[in-house]
Amino acid sequence: MASRVVAVILAVLAGASAAHGSEPWWNETQVYGTNANSGGSTGVFVGLTLIQSAAAKGAVCLDGSLPGYHLHRGFGSGANSWLVNLEGGGWCNDVSSCVFRKGSRRGSSNHMERQLQFTGIMSNRPGENPDFYNWNRVKVRYCDGGSFTGDGSNAAAGLYFRGQRIWQAAMDDLMAQGMRYANQALLAGCSAGGVSTILHCDEFRGLFPSNTRVKCLADAGMFLDTVDVRGRREMRSFFDGIVRLQGSGRSLPRSCTTHMDKTSCFFPQNVVPNIQTPTFILNTAYDVWQLQQSVAPKTADPQGLWSKCRTNHAYCNSNQLQFLQGFRNQMLDSVRGFSASRQNGMFINSCFAHCQSERQDTWYANNSPRLGNKRIAEAVGDWFLERGDAKYTDCAYPCDNTCHHLVFRGDH
């Protein structure tokens, strides 16, 4: 079977603001050549619940509006099982980008969709989501721009950096909605939500009694502290801006901040070695977000030598592919110690993609990506339910013909 290529009509994908600009270039309104947003699913639409108790706690979005979540109740054998999915969508790292963001659904509940379609790991259909379809499934909306870590404000700009408080208010509300009675719970998230999942994983574990099965799934959250094609660390500079602006340091895991600087502890690679809670890392070895924003960003490529490779891996020359193989090696090195623990799981495929758990075509479909003849949903289910070992690492590109590669039309 030939590799699946998903053509992206808009050259924007995940809500991160440009490193030094005010407008988000990667805007998670996904418009694909086929199967639009749902990745082929006809999943249920779930309404938005605003957290009314949040205001009194100062737990508000960037613009001061109430945070919220979408909850679809579980049933049958899943009535006391909970899946909490932290929404992704990039970050803002300076005042201007956060001001821009607060006028969107990424910074204000006034602009959020009143309903979201639940697909992939959020689907309520056993044929689309075999192990989690009848759980209580929650999508916690992301409106703080700092992966649920900030604790501060900027009065002059009318900005509230309250991500940590939003996290706590959402968890308090969900516990009151019945999550306190969970017999098993999974915290998950993709992209910036994957970072959030790693940063808050042990906190989530702490909400429940010790006999409750609690685990975490981070999808496309392994943003690496890597050098770009000009030898600079664009992502470190970007994350440093977030941590300083939003006052995130106080919320980052102390297991990391006791021996590393705060910006380093925003990078999941420095947090996962000390996570106590069983965790599953789902990532592509050639994450297209990182390829475009931190490995070969436009700022590091003034002559446009990477412009074609950035948008379509098929146009990468041998030198560029060699550089990307080095990035893959860093990705694998970053999880080497993590993967040695029996409690952890891993699925790292050699695809040019970003986020694979929430799209139906990559999570669980007839032609979904596979490693060890396991689709992602099967590998995650095996790991969570302890049906067997679930550690899968792909060989280097171009050996995998099950990938759903992302291809962009035009450079950005």
Tab-separated table of C-alpha atoms in Angstrom:
chain	number	residue	atom	x	y	z
A	1	MET	CA	0.000	0.000	0.000
A	2	ALA	CA	1.428	3.376	-0.944
A	3	SER	CA	1.890	6.058	1.691
A	4	ARG	CA	-1.210	8.122	2.301
A	5	VAL	CA	-0.680	11.797	1.495
A	6	VAL	CA	-3.113	14.303	2.934
A	7	ALA	CA	-3.077	17.582	1.021
A	8	VAL	CA	-3.611	20.636	3.184
A	9	ILE	CA	-5.316	23.465	1.342
A	10	LEU	CA	-4.579	26.111	3.931
A	11	ALA	CA	-0.910	26.462	4.775
A	12	VAL	CA	-1.796	26.771	8.439
A	13	LEU	CA	-2.246	24.003	10.965
A	14	ALA	CA	-1.858	24.352	14.750
A	15	GLY	CA	-2.387	27.749	16.362
A	16	ALA	CA	1.186	28.674	17.266
A	17	SER	CA	2.118	32.270	16.805
A	18	ALA	CA	5.124	33.084	14.714
A	19	ALA	CA	8.173	33.305	16.898
A	20	HIS	CA	8.459	37.076	16.701
A	21	GLY	CA	5.156	38.139	15.158
A	22	SER	CA	1.677	38.894	16.359
A	23	GLU	CA	-0.332	36.658	14.043
A	24	PRO	CA	-0.591	32.908	14.399
A	25	TRP	CA	0.713	31.222	11.250
A	26	TRP	CA	-0.379	27.743	12.205
A	27	ASN	CA	-4.001	28.041	12.959
A	28	GLU	CA	-5.500	24.603	13.559
A	29	THR	CA	-8.395	25.219	11.215
A	30	GLN	CA	-7.600	22.106	9.254
A	31	VAL	CA	-8.870	21.994	5.695
A	32	TYR	CA	-7.773	18.830	3.915
A	33	GLY	CA	-8.194	17.725	0.369
A	34	THR	CA	-10.453	14.928	1.619
A	35	ASN	CA	-12.304	14.098	4.801
A	36	ALA	CA	-12.153	17.701	6.117
A	37	ASN	CA	-11.854	18.163	9.881
A	38	SER	CA	-13.170	14.826	11.015
A	39	GLY	CA	-10.683	12.587	9.229
A	40	GLY	CA	-13.554	10.511	7.866
A	41	SER	CA	-15.596	10.210	11.053
A	42	THR	CA	-19.227	11.117	11.572
A	43	GLY	CA	-18.665	11.490	15.308
A	44	VAL	CA	-21.075	13.058	17.764
A	45	PHE	CA	-21.217	16.838	18.264
A	46	VAL	CA	-20.836	17.851	21.912
A	47	GLY	CA	-21.878	21.166	23.441
A	48	LEU	CA	-19.659	23.630	25.325
A	49	THR	CA	-19.978	23.955	29.115
A	50	LEU	CA	-18.579	27.140	30.659
A	51	ILE	CA	-17.091	26.719	34.133
A	52	GLN	CA	-19.198	29.133	36.164
A	53	SER	CA	-17.119	28.744	39.329
A	54	ALA	CA	-13.912	29.739	37.530
A	55	ALA	CA	-14.255	33.533	37.723
A	56	ALA	CA	-14.155	33.592	41.525
A	57	LYS	CA	-10.852	31.676	41.331
A	58	GLY	CA	-9.363	34.065	38.780
A	59	ALA	CA	-9.328	31.143	36.342
A	60	VAL	CA	-10.082	33.022	33.139
A	61	CYS	CA	-9.042	33.022	29.482
A	62	LEU	CA	-6.578	35.566	28.087
A	63	ASP	CA	-9.388	38.124	27.681
A	64	GLY	CA	-10.991	37.469	31.080
A	65	SER	CA	-13.835	35.270	29.789
A	66	LEU	CA	-14.823	31.976	31.404
A	67	PRO	CA	-12.977	28.778	30.408
A	68	GLY	CA	-14.910	25.705	29.344
A	69	TYR	CA	-15.023	22.088	28.267
A	70	HIS	CA	-17.111	19.665	26.225
A	71	LEU	CA	-18.282	16.539	28.083
A	72	HIS	CA	-19.899	13.490	26.508
A	73	ARG	CA	-21.075	11.075	29.165
A	74	GLY	CA	-19.920	7.478	29.296
A	75	PHE	CA	-22.223	4.496	29.415
A	76	GLY	CA	-22.275	0.769	30.117
A	77	SER	CA	-18.871	-0.625	31.055
A	78	GLY	CA	-17.323	2.841	30.567
A	79	ALA	CA	-19.661	4.732	32.914
A	80	ASN	CA	-16.916	5.170	35.534
A	81	SER	CA	-13.991	5.613	33.117
A	82	TRP	CA	-12.784	9.112	32.180
A	83	LEU	CA	-10.747	10.428	29.262
A	84	VAL	CA	-9.717	14.073	29.697
A	85	ASN	CA	-8.301	15.582	26.506
A	86	LEU	CA	-6.460	18.907	26.763
A	87	GLU	CA	-6.941	20.929	23.588
A	88	GLY	CA	-3.875	22.040	21.640
A	89	GLY	CA	-3.295	25.085	19.494
A	90	GLY	CA	0.146	26.645	19.858
A	91	TRP	CA	1.195	29.400	22.242
A	92	CYS	CA	1.684	33.154	22.538
A	93	ASN	CA	5.074	34.336	23.738
A	94	ASP	CA	4.849	38.134	23.767
A	95	VAL	CA	2.243	40.797	24.453
A	96	SER	CA	1.353	41.425	20.809
A	97	SER	CA	0.811	37.741	19.969
A	98	CYS	CA	-1.275	37.268	23.130
A	99	VAL	CA	-3.380	40.349	22.336
A	100	PHE	CA	-4.009	38.925	18.856
A	101	ARG	CA	-4.835	35.553	20.347
A	102	LYS	CA	-7.388	36.867	22.832
A	103	GLY	CA	-9.587	37.881	19.909
A	104	SER	CA	-9.854	34.229	18.816
A	105	ARG	CA	-11.158	30.940	20.184
A	106	ARG	CA	-7.622	30.303	21.434
A	107	GLY	CA	-7.901	33.156	23.908
A	108	SER	CA	-11.577	33.738	24.577
A	109	SER	CA	-14.632	31.570	25.152
A	110	ASN	CA	-16.626	34.305	23.420
A	111	HIS	CA	-15.144	33.036	20.150
A	112	MET	CA	-15.235	29.295	20.826
A	113	GLU	CA	-17.389	26.919	18.819
A	114	ARG	CA	-20.485	26.032	20.815
A	115	GLN	CA	-20.167	22.436	19.641
A	116	LEU	CA	-17.188	20.255	18.746
A	117	GLN	CA	-17.209	16.994	16.840
A	118	PHE	CA	-15.606	14.146	18.785
A	119	THR	CA	-13.486	11.970	16.482
A	120	GLY	CA	-10.571	9.566	16.802
A	121	ILE	CA	-9.833	8.852	20.449
A	122	MET	CA	-12.879	10.995	21.338
A	123	SER	CA	-15.344	9.081	19.125
A	124	ASN	CA	-18.409	7.432	20.667
A	125	ARG	CA	-18.431	4.617	18.111
A	126	PRO	CA	-16.795	1.255	18.847
A	127	GLY	CA	-15.873	0.853	15.180
A	128	GLU	CA	-13.861	4.089	15.372
A	129	ASN	CA	-12.538	3.949	18.936
A	130	PRO	CA	-12.643	0.371	20.258
A	131	ASP	CA	-11.363	0.852	23.815
A	132	PHE	CA	-12.554	4.317	24.835
A	133	TYR	CA	-15.810	4.876	22.921
A	134	ASN	CA	-18.105	4.472	25.937
A	135	TRP	CA	-15.993	6.376	28.453
A	136	ASN	CA	-16.804	9.823	29.785
A	137	ARG	CA	-14.863	11.874	27.225
A	138	VAL	CA	-13.944	15.509	27.905
A	139	LYS	CA	-12.286	18.120	25.716
A	140	VAL	CA	-10.919	20.925	27.905
A	141	ARG	CA	-10.719	24.073	25.781
A	142	TYR	CA	-7.409	25.892	25.531
A	143	CYS	CA	-7.585	29.661	25.953
A	144	ASP	CA	-4.490	30.682	27.945
A	145	GLY	CA	-1.721	30.354	25.337
A	146	GLY	CA	0.715	28.765	27.787
A	147	SER	CA	-0.170	25.051	27.929
A	148	PHE	CA	-2.208	25.565	31.133
A	149	THR	CA	0.827	26.833	33.095
A	150	GLY	CA	0.658	30.624	33.405
A	151	ASP	CA	-0.104	32.566	36.555
A	152	GLY	CA	0.032	36.309	36.062
A	153	SER	CA	-1.456	39.192	34.111
A	154	ASN	CA	-0.660	42.290	32.082
A	155	ALA	CA	-3.141	44.988	33.065
A	156	ALA	CA	-1.991	47.479	30.437
A	157	ALA	CA	-2.754	44.999	27.635
A	158	GLY	CA	-5.835	43.533	29.322
A	159	LEU	CA	-4.288	40.063	29.422
A	160	TYR	CA	-4.812	37.314	31.976
A	161	PHE	CA	-2.236	34.527	32.116
A	162	ARG	CA	-4.162	32.040	34.215
A	163	GLY	CA	-3.525	28.655	32.631
A	164	GLN	CA	-2.631	26.905	35.882
A	165	ARG	CA	-5.808	28.178	37.524
A	166	ILE	CA	-7.874	27.088	34.501
A	167	TRP	CA	-6.383	23.618	34.802
A	168	GLN	CA	-7.330	23.463	38.493
A	169	ALA	CA	-10.822	24.913	37.966
A	170	ALA	CA	-11.523	22.437	35.169
A	171	MET	CA	-10.343	19.482	37.244
A	172	ASP	CA	-12.396	20.653	40.247
A	173	ASP	CA	-15.497	20.955	38.089
A	174	LEU	CA	-15.001	17.553	36.467
A	175	MET	CA	-14.452	15.902	39.837
A	176	ALA	CA	-17.784	17.377	40.926
A	177	GLN	CA	-19.344	16.020	37.708
A	178	GLY	CA	-18.476	12.488	38.811
A	179	MET	CA	-14.822	12.067	37.861
A	180	ARG	CA	-13.999	11.566	41.557
A	181	TYR	CA	-15.638	8.145	41.274
A	182	ALA	CA	-13.528	7.053	38.300
A	183	ASN	CA	-12.098	3.562	38.395
A	184	GLN	CA	-9.746	4.456	35.548
A	185	ALA	CA	-8.707	7.747	33.948
A	186	LEU	CA	-6.552	8.861	31.030
A	187	LEU	CA	-5.197	12.389	30.530
A	188	ALA	CA	-4.442	13.086	26.860
A	189	GLY	CA	-3.661	15.942	24.509
A	190	CYS	CA	-2.147	16.748	21.134
A	191	SER	CA	0.484	19.351	20.173
A	192	ALA	CA	0.461	22.136	22.796
A	193	GLY	CA	-2.063	19.891	24.556
A	194	GLY	CA	0.528	17.122	24.457
A	195	VAL	CA	2.948	19.425	26.248
A	196	SER	CA	0.183	20.230	28.762
A	197	THR	CA	-0.388	16.517	29.329
A	198	ILE	CA	3.255	15.884	30.156
A	199	LEU	CA	3.527	18.947	32.402
A	200	HIS	CA	0.352	18.069	34.346
A	201	CYS	CA	0.503	14.261	34.269
A	202	ASP	CA	1.580	13.687	37.857
A	203	GLU	CA	-0.848	16.380	39.074
A	204	PHE	CA	-3.652	14.459	37.354
A	205	ARG	CA	-2.540	11.245	39.043
A	206	GLY	CA	-2.707	13.057	42.384
A	207	LEU	CA	-6.432	13.734	41.984
A	208	PHE	CA	-7.333	10.077	42.436
A	209	PRO	CA	-6.931	7.352	45.056
A	210	SER	CA	-3.901	5.126	44.644
A	211	ASN	CA	-6.027	2.168	43.524
A	212	THR	CA	-7.444	4.064	40.509
A	213	ARG	CA	-5.728	3.234	37.218
A	214	VAL	CA	-4.435	6.609	35.951
A	215	LYS	CA	-2.229	7.142	32.898
A	216	CYS	CA	-1.284	9.874	30.397
A	217	LEU	CA	-1.061	10.019	26.578
A	218	ALA	CA	0.963	12.771	24.906
A	219	ASP	CA	0.399	13.074	21.142
A	220	ALA	CA	2.820	15.224	19.101
A	221	GLY	CA	4.016	16.867	22.299
A	222	MET	CA	7.743	16.107	22.118
A	223	PHE	CA	8.934	19.540	21.059
A	224	LEU	CA	12.711	19.283	21.106
A	225	ASP	CA	15.283	21.799	22.292
A	226	THR	CA	17.041	21.465	18.956
A	227	VAL	CA	19.190	23.642	16.698
A	228	ASP	CA	17.730	24.930	13.455
A	229	VAL	CA	19.383	24.882	10.039
A	230	ARG	CA	21.447	27.960	10.956
A	231	GLY	CA	22.599	26.562	14.280
A	232	ARG	CA	20.220	28.623	16.427
A	233	ARG	CA	17.718	27.422	19.007
A	234	GLU	CA	14.491	28.997	17.793
A	235	MET	CA	12.248	26.847	19.986
A	236	ARG	CA	14.219	27.627	23.142
A	237	SER	CA	13.885	31.335	22.479
A	238	PHE	CA	10.166	30.917	21.832
A	239	PHE	CA	9.517	28.847	24.979
A	240	ASP	CA	11.618	31.252	27.056
A	241	GLY	CA	9.253	34.039	26.005
A	242	ILE	CA	6.218	32.031	27.151
A	243	VAL	CA	7.709	31.143	30.525
A	244	ARG	CA	8.817	34.698	31.272
A	245	LEU	CA	5.695	36.470	30.020
A	246	GLN	CA	3.166	34.130	31.606
A	247	GLY	CA	4.953	33.369	34.872
A	248	SER	CA	4.875	29.668	34.075
A	249	GLY	CA	7.869	28.696	36.180
A	250	ARG	CA	5.878	28.265	39.393
A	251	SER	CA	3.601	25.698	37.704
A	252	LEU	CA	6.228	23.531	36.037
A	253	PRO	CA	7.044	20.141	37.589
A	254	ARG	CA	9.343	20.515	40.551
A	255	SER	CA	10.938	17.209	39.609
A	256	CYS	CA	12.532	19.234	36.797
A	257	THR	CA	12.852	22.799	38.142
A	258	THR	CA	14.847	21.673	41.185
A	259	HIS	CA	17.785	20.892	38.906
A	260	MET	CA	17.170	22.734	35.598
A	261	ASP	CA	16.201	26.245	34.534
A	262	LYS	CA	12.511	26.974	34.019
A	263	THR	CA	12.651	27.256	30.240
A	264	SER	CA	14.326	23.850	29.992
A	265	CYS	CA	11.458	22.456	32.065
A	266	PHE	CA	8.908	23.599	29.473
A	267	PHE	CA	10.513	21.099	27.104
A	268	PRO	CA	8.899	17.665	27.563
A	269	GLN	CA	12.212	15.892	26.939
A	270	ASN	CA	13.426	17.226	30.299
A	271	VAL	CA	10.224	16.318	32.161
A	272	VAL	CA	9.450	12.790	30.940
A	273	PRO	CA	12.491	11.165	32.623
A	274	ASN	CA	10.968	11.960	36.027
A	275	ILE	CA	7.250	11.393	35.413
A	276	GLN	CA	5.991	8.901	37.987
A	277	THR	CA	2.678	8.175	36.222
A	278	PRO	CA	2.564	5.638	33.352
A	279	THR	CA	2.760	7.615	30.112
A	280	PHE	CA	2.439	6.874	26.406
A	281	ILE	CA	4.323	9.009	23.868
A	282	LEU	CA	2.787	9.115	20.392
A	283	ASN	CA	4.887	11.128	17.951
A	284	THR	CA	6.151	11.248	14.423
A	285	ALA	CA	9.917	11.200	14.035
A	286	TYR	CA	9.615	14.031	11.491
A	287	ASP	CA	7.041	16.243	13.161
A	288	VAL	CA	5.952	18.743	10.512
A	289	TRP	CA	5.201	21.469	13.046
A	290	GLN	CA	8.789	21.314	14.260
A	291	LEU	CA	10.151	21.007	10.730
A	292	GLN	CA	8.428	24.257	9.794
A	293	GLN	CA	8.731	26.229	13.018
A	294	SER	CA	11.885	25.126	14.822
A	295	VAL	CA	14.059	23.003	12.496
A	296	ALA	CA	13.840	25.053	9.275
A	297	PRO	CA	11.850	28.210	10.096
A	298	LYS	CA	11.773	30.984	7.523
A	299	THR	CA	13.872	33.180	9.825
A	300	ALA	CA	16.688	30.628	9.524
A	301	ASP	CA	16.252	30.204	5.763
A	302	PRO	CA	16.371	33.692	4.186
A	303	GLN	CA	17.333	32.294	0.773
A	304	GLY	CA	14.379	29.896	0.758
A	305	LEU	CA	16.520	26.792	0.298
A	306	TRP	CA	14.140	24.822	2.527
A	307	SER	CA	10.885	26.256	1.166
A	308	LYS	CA	9.951	23.194	-0.909
A	309	CYS	CA	11.186	20.640	1.640
A	310	ARG	CA	9.250	22.466	4.370
A	311	THR	CA	5.954	21.973	2.603
A	312	ASN	CA	6.467	18.564	0.986
A	313	HIS	CA	9.003	15.999	2.186
A	314	ALA	CA	9.221	14.566	-1.341
A	315	TYR	CA	11.146	17.714	-2.366
A	316	CYS	CA	13.832	17.369	0.326
A	317	ASN	CA	17.294	16.816	-1.138
A	318	SER	CA	19.823	14.356	0.261
A	319	ASN	CA	21.501	16.954	2.509
A	320	GLN	CA	18.164	18.067	3.899
A	321	LEU	CA	17.084	14.498	4.538
A	322	GLN	CA	20.365	13.887	6.313
A	323	PHE	CA	19.658	16.873	8.582
A	324	LEU	CA	16.161	15.517	9.254
A	325	GLN	CA	17.583	12.081	10.075
A	326	GLY	CA	19.668	13.846	12.720
A	327	PHE	CA	16.454	15.344	14.112
A	328	ARG	CA	14.899	11.866	14.194
A	329	ASN	CA	17.909	10.587	16.115
A	330	GLN	CA	17.423	13.369	18.681
A	331	MET	CA	13.757	12.416	18.996
A	332	LEU	CA	14.665	8.796	19.690
A	333	ASP	CA	17.448	9.771	22.114
A	334	SER	CA	15.001	11.977	24.053
A	335	VAL	CA	12.799	8.981	24.897
A	336	ARG	CA	15.462	6.321	25.353
A	337	GLY	CA	15.424	6.394	29.143
A	338	PHE	CA	11.649	6.838	29.213
A	339	SER	CA	11.105	3.757	27.062
A	340	ALA	CA	13.165	1.581	29.394
A	341	SER	CA	10.402	1.719	32.004
A	342	ARG	CA	7.939	-1.155	31.769
A	343	GLN	CA	5.000	1.096	32.665
A	344	ASN	CA	5.452	3.412	29.683
A	345	GLY	CA	4.334	3.018	26.070
A	346	MET	CA	5.530	4.478	22.786
A	347	PHE	CA	4.569	4.726	19.129
A	348	ILE	CA	7.054	6.754	17.084
A	349	ASN	CA	6.509	6.403	13.352
A	350	SER	CA	8.625	7.858	10.566
A	351	CYS	CA	5.926	10.034	9.062
A	352	PHE	CA	5.739	13.700	8.140
A	353	ALA	CA	2.678	14.480	10.224
A	354	HIS	CA	1.483	16.154	13.430
A	355	CYS	CA	-1.189	14.840	15.819
A	356	GLN	CA	-2.528	11.357	15.098
A	357	SER	CA	-4.908	10.502	17.969
A	358	GLU	CA	-7.765	12.904	17.211
A	359	ARG	CA	-8.075	12.294	13.463
A	360	GLN	CA	-10.073	9.233	12.551
A	361	ASP	CA	-7.912	8.267	9.574
A	362	THR	CA	-4.756	8.035	11.676
A	363	TRP	CA	-6.266	6.769	14.948
A	364	TYR	CA	-8.333	3.789	13.799
A	365	ALA	CA	-9.318	3.140	10.202
A	366	ASN	CA	-8.672	0.379	7.709
A	367	ASN	CA	-5.668	2.171	6.242
A	368	SER	CA	-4.360	3.804	9.439
A	369	PRO	CA	-0.605	3.940	10.110
A	370	ARG	CA	0.730	0.726	11.626
A	371	LEU	CA	3.809	-0.449	13.482
A	372	GLY	CA	4.208	-4.093	14.396
A	373	ASN	CA	0.898	-4.543	12.555
A	374	LYS	CA	-0.802	-2.434	15.243
A	375	ARG	CA	-2.808	0.677	14.551
A	376	ILE	CA	-2.295	3.551	16.978
A	377	ALA	CA	-5.619	2.927	18.747
A	378	GLU	CA	-4.683	-0.717	19.263
A	379	ALA	CA	-1.241	0.117	20.628
A	380	VAL	CA	-2.639	2.700	23.051
A	381	GLY	CA	-5.448	0.372	24.137
A	382	ASP	CA	-3.029	-2.516	24.734
A	383	TRP	CA	-0.860	-0.245	26.865
A	384	PHE	CA	-3.652	1.313	28.915
A	385	LEU	CA	-5.469	-1.948	29.567
A	386	GLU	CA	-2.195	-3.840	30.030
A	387	ARG	CA	-2.895	-6.412	27.350
A	388	GLY	CA	0.754	-6.555	26.383
A	389	ASP	CA	3.899	-4.569	25.654
A	390	ALA	CA	3.307	-1.429	23.607
A	391	LYS	CA	6.615	0.053	22.500
A	392	TYR	CA	6.891	0.655	18.772
A	393	THR	CA	9.642	2.544	16.959
A	394	ASP	CA	9.763	2.870	13.187
A	395	CYS	CA	12.743	2.485	10.893
A	396	ALA	CA	13.950	5.676	9.233
A	397	TYR	CA	12.125	7.383	6.347
A	398	PRO	CA	11.249	6.250	3.703
A	399	CYS	CA	10.681	2.695	4.942
A	400	ASP	CA	7.088	3.102	6.252
A	401	ASN	CA	4.405	2.840	3.569
A	402	THR	CA	1.470	3.227	5.988
A	403	CYS	CA	2.078	6.900	6.811
A	404	HIS	CA	-0.491	9.630	6.276
A	405	HIS	CA	1.937	12.395	5.354
A	406	LEU	CA	0.894	16.032	5.472
A	407	VAL	CA	1.685	18.024	2.368
A	408	PHE	CA	1.165	21.791	2.296
A	409	ARG	CA	0.224	23.916	-0.692
A	410	GLY	CA	2.599	26.821	-0.830
A	411	ASP	CA	5.163	28.007	1.707
A	412	HIS	CA	4.379	30.266	4.618
